[in-house]
XYZ file of C-alpha atoms in Angstrom:
237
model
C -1.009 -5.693 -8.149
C -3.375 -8.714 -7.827
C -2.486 -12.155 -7.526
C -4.009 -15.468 -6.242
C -3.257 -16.561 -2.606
C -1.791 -19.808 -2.190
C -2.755 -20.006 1.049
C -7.092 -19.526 -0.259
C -6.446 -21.605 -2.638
C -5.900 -25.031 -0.027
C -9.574 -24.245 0.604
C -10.996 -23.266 -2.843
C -10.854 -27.097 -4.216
C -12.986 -26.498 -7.621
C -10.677 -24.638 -9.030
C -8.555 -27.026 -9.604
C -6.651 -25.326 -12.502
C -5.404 -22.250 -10.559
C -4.763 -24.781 -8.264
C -1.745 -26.226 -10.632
C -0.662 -22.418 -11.804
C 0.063 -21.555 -8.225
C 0.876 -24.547 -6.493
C 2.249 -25.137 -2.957
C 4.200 -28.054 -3.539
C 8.406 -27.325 -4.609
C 8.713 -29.925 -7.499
C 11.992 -31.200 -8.676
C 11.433 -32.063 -12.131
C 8.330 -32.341 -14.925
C 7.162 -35.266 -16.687
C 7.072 -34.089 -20.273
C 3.457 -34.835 -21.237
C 1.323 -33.473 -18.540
C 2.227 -30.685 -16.111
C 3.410 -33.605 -13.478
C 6.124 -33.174 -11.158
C 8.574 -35.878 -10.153
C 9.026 -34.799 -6.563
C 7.431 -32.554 -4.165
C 7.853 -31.518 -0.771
C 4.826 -30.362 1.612
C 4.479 -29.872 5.424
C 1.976 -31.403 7.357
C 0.229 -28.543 9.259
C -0.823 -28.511 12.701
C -4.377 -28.455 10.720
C -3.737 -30.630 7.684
C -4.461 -28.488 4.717
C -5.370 -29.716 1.350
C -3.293 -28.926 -0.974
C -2.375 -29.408 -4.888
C -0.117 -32.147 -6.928
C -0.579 -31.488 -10.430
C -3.401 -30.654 -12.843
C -3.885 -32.407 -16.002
C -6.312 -32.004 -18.686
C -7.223 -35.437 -19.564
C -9.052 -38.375 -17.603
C -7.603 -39.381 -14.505
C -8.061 -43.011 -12.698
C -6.180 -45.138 -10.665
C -4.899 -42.640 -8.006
C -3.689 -43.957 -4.874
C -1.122 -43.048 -2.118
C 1.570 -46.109 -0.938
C 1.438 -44.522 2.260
C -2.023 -43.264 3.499
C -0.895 -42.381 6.937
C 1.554 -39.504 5.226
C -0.587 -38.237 2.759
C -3.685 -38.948 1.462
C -5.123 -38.171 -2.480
C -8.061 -37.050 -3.957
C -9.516 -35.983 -7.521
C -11.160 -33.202 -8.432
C -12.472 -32.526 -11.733
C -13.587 -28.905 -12.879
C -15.165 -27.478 -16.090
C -14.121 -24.403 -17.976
C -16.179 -22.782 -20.782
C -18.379 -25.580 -22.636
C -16.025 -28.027 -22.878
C -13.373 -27.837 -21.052
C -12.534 -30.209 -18.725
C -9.265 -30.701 -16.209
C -8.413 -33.120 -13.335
C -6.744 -31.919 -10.223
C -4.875 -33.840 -7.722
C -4.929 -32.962 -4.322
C -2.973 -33.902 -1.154
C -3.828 -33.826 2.465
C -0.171 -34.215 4.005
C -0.673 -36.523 7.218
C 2.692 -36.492 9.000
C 6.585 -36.863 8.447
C 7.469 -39.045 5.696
C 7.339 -40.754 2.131
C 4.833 -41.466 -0.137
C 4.216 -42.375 -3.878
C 1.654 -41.291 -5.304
C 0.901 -42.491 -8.841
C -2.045 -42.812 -11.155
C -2.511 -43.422 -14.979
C -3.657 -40.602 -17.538
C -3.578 -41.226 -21.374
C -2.814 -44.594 -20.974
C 0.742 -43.723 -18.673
C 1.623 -44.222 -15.307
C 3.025 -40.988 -13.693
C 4.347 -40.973 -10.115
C 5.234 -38.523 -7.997
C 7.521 -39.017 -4.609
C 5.976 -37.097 -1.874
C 8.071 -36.013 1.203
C 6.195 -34.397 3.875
C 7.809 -32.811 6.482
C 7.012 -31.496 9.983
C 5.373 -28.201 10.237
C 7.981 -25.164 12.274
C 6.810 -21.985 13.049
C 9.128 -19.422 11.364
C 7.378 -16.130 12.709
C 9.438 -14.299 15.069
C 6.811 -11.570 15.201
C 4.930 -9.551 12.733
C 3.584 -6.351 13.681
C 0.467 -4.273 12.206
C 0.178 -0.990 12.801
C 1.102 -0.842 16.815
C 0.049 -4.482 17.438
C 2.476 -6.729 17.476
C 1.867 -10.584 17.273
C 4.303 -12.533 18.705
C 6.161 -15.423 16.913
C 4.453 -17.891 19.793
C 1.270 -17.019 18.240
C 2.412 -19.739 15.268
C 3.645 -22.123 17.999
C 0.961 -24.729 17.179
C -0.954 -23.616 14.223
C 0.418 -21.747 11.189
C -2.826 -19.566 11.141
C -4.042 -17.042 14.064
C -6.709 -14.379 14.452
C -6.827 -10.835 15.954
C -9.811 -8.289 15.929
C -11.322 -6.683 12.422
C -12.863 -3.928 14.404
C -9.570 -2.444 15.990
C -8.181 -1.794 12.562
C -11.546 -1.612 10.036
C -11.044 1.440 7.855
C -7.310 1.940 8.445
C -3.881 1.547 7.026
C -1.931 -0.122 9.061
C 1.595 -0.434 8.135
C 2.181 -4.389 8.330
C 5.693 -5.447 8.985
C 6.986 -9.583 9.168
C 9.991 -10.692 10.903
C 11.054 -14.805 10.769
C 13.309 -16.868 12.504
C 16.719 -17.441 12.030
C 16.780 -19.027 8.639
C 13.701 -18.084 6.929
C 13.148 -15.923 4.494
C 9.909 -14.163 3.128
C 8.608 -15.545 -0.394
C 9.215 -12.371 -3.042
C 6.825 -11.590 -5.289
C 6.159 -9.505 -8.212
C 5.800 -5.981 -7.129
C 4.832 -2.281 -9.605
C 6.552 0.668 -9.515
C 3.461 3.250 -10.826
C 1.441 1.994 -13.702
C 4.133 0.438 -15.858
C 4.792 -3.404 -15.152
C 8.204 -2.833 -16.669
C 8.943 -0.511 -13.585
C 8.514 -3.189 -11.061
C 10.740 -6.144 -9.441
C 10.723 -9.373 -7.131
C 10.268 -8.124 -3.554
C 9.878 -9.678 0.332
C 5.694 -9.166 0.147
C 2.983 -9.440 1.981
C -0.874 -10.282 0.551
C -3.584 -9.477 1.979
C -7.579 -10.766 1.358
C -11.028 -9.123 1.309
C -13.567 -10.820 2.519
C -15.739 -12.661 -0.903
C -12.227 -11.347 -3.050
C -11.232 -14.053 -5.902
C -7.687 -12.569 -5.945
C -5.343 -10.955 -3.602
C -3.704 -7.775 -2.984
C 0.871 -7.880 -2.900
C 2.490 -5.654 -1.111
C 6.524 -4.824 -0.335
C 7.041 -6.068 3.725
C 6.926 -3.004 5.931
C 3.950 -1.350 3.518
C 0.816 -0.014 4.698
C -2.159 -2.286 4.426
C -5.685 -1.248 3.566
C -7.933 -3.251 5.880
C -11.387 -3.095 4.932
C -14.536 -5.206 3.652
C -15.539 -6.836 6.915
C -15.032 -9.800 9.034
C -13.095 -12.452 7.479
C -10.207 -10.228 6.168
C -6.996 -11.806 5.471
C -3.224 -11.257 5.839
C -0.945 -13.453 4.416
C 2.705 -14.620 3.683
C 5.006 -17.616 2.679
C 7.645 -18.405 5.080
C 10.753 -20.254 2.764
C 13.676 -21.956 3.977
C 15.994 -23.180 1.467
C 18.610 -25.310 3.740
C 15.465 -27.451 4.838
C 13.640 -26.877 1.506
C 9.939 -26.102 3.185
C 7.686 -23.364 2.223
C 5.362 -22.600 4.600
C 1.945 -20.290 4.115
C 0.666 -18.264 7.483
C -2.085 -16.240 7.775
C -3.812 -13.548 9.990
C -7.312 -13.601 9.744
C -9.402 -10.378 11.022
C -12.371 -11.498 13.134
């Protein structure tokens, strides 16, 4: 089954409406006009990582963060079709803290209370085929690298384990050819080099790696007691 990676999607900025279907922030309520939430929570990454706020599809202006040294904002505006146009709002999480981050649209104020919190590696290992990547690997940075040429043209059976209190996102997974067959499941994704959408599979499934450099393995590390969901990534050099 294909679906879009949240994790491309920090670095894919013009698409600002897939942006809003899939976002990585956890809201906590919706303004009823525009698809606005009233609270999110991200994680400022080792790297800080752009990611998305809401997307609304009328003009934007006014945007600010009260606190630039958590998070900062942007706007990006796309066009679909002819006409088409929306507004995305994007975040680049800083550090540990709150921020508001408001802006008018339609003649409204909307504002959104950030928290960001602290990045914490919840890999305990993850293993493809008979490589296994240790959980220190994600120490530092919640993105590492390993070799496309040792598995090029193989399956490799691509298991994650977390840490003590994580949990791997589920996703949407099919039994055969009928949708109706199918059912939320612990997954992995995993990327093609120049690929628009990704590839789910059930943890523990075999993995078809294959396209070239730049391939991509992928997951979303959740904990619920701390409320963080965090997106980590293999990339095959």
């Amino acid at each position: 089954m294909k679906k879009t990676s949240k994790k491309l999607l920090s670095f894919l900025l013009a698409f600002g409406m897939i942006l809003s279907m899939f976002a990585v922030t956890s809201a906590t309520g919706w303004a009823a006009d525009e698809h606005v939430p009233a609270s999110a929570t991200l994680v400022a990454y080792p790297k800080p990582a752009t990611e998305s706020l809401a997307s609304l599809s009328s003009k934007v202006s006014g945007l600010k963060s009260s606190n630039k040294a958590v998070v900062t904002v942007k706007l990006s505006k796309s066009t679909y079709g002819t006409s088409q146009t929306y507004y995305t709002i994007l975040a680049v999480p800083k550090k540990a803290g709150t921020a508001t981050v408001s802006f008018k649209c339609q003649g409204k104020t909307y504002k959104i209370k950030v928290t960001v919190k602290k990045y914490m590696n919840p890999v305990k290992s993850v293993k493809i085929g008979a490589t296994t990547v240790p959980g220190s690997r994600f120490k530092s940075s919640s993105e590492t690298s390993l070799s496309y040429a040792k598995f090029a043209g193989k399956k490799v059976k691509t298991t994650v384990t977390l840490a003590k209190g994580w949990k791997l996102d589920k996703l949407y997974i099919y039994s055969g050819n009928n949708p109706a067959n199918g059912s939320m499941k612990p997954a992995i994704e995993y990327l093609q080099k120049g690929w628009m959408r990704s590839e789910s599979v059930t943890n523990g499934s075999k993995i078809p790696v294959a396209g070239g450099k730049g391939f991509r393995i992928m997951f979303t590390a959740v904990n619920s007691k701390i409320g963080i969901r965090e997106y980590m990534t293999i990339m095959l050099k």
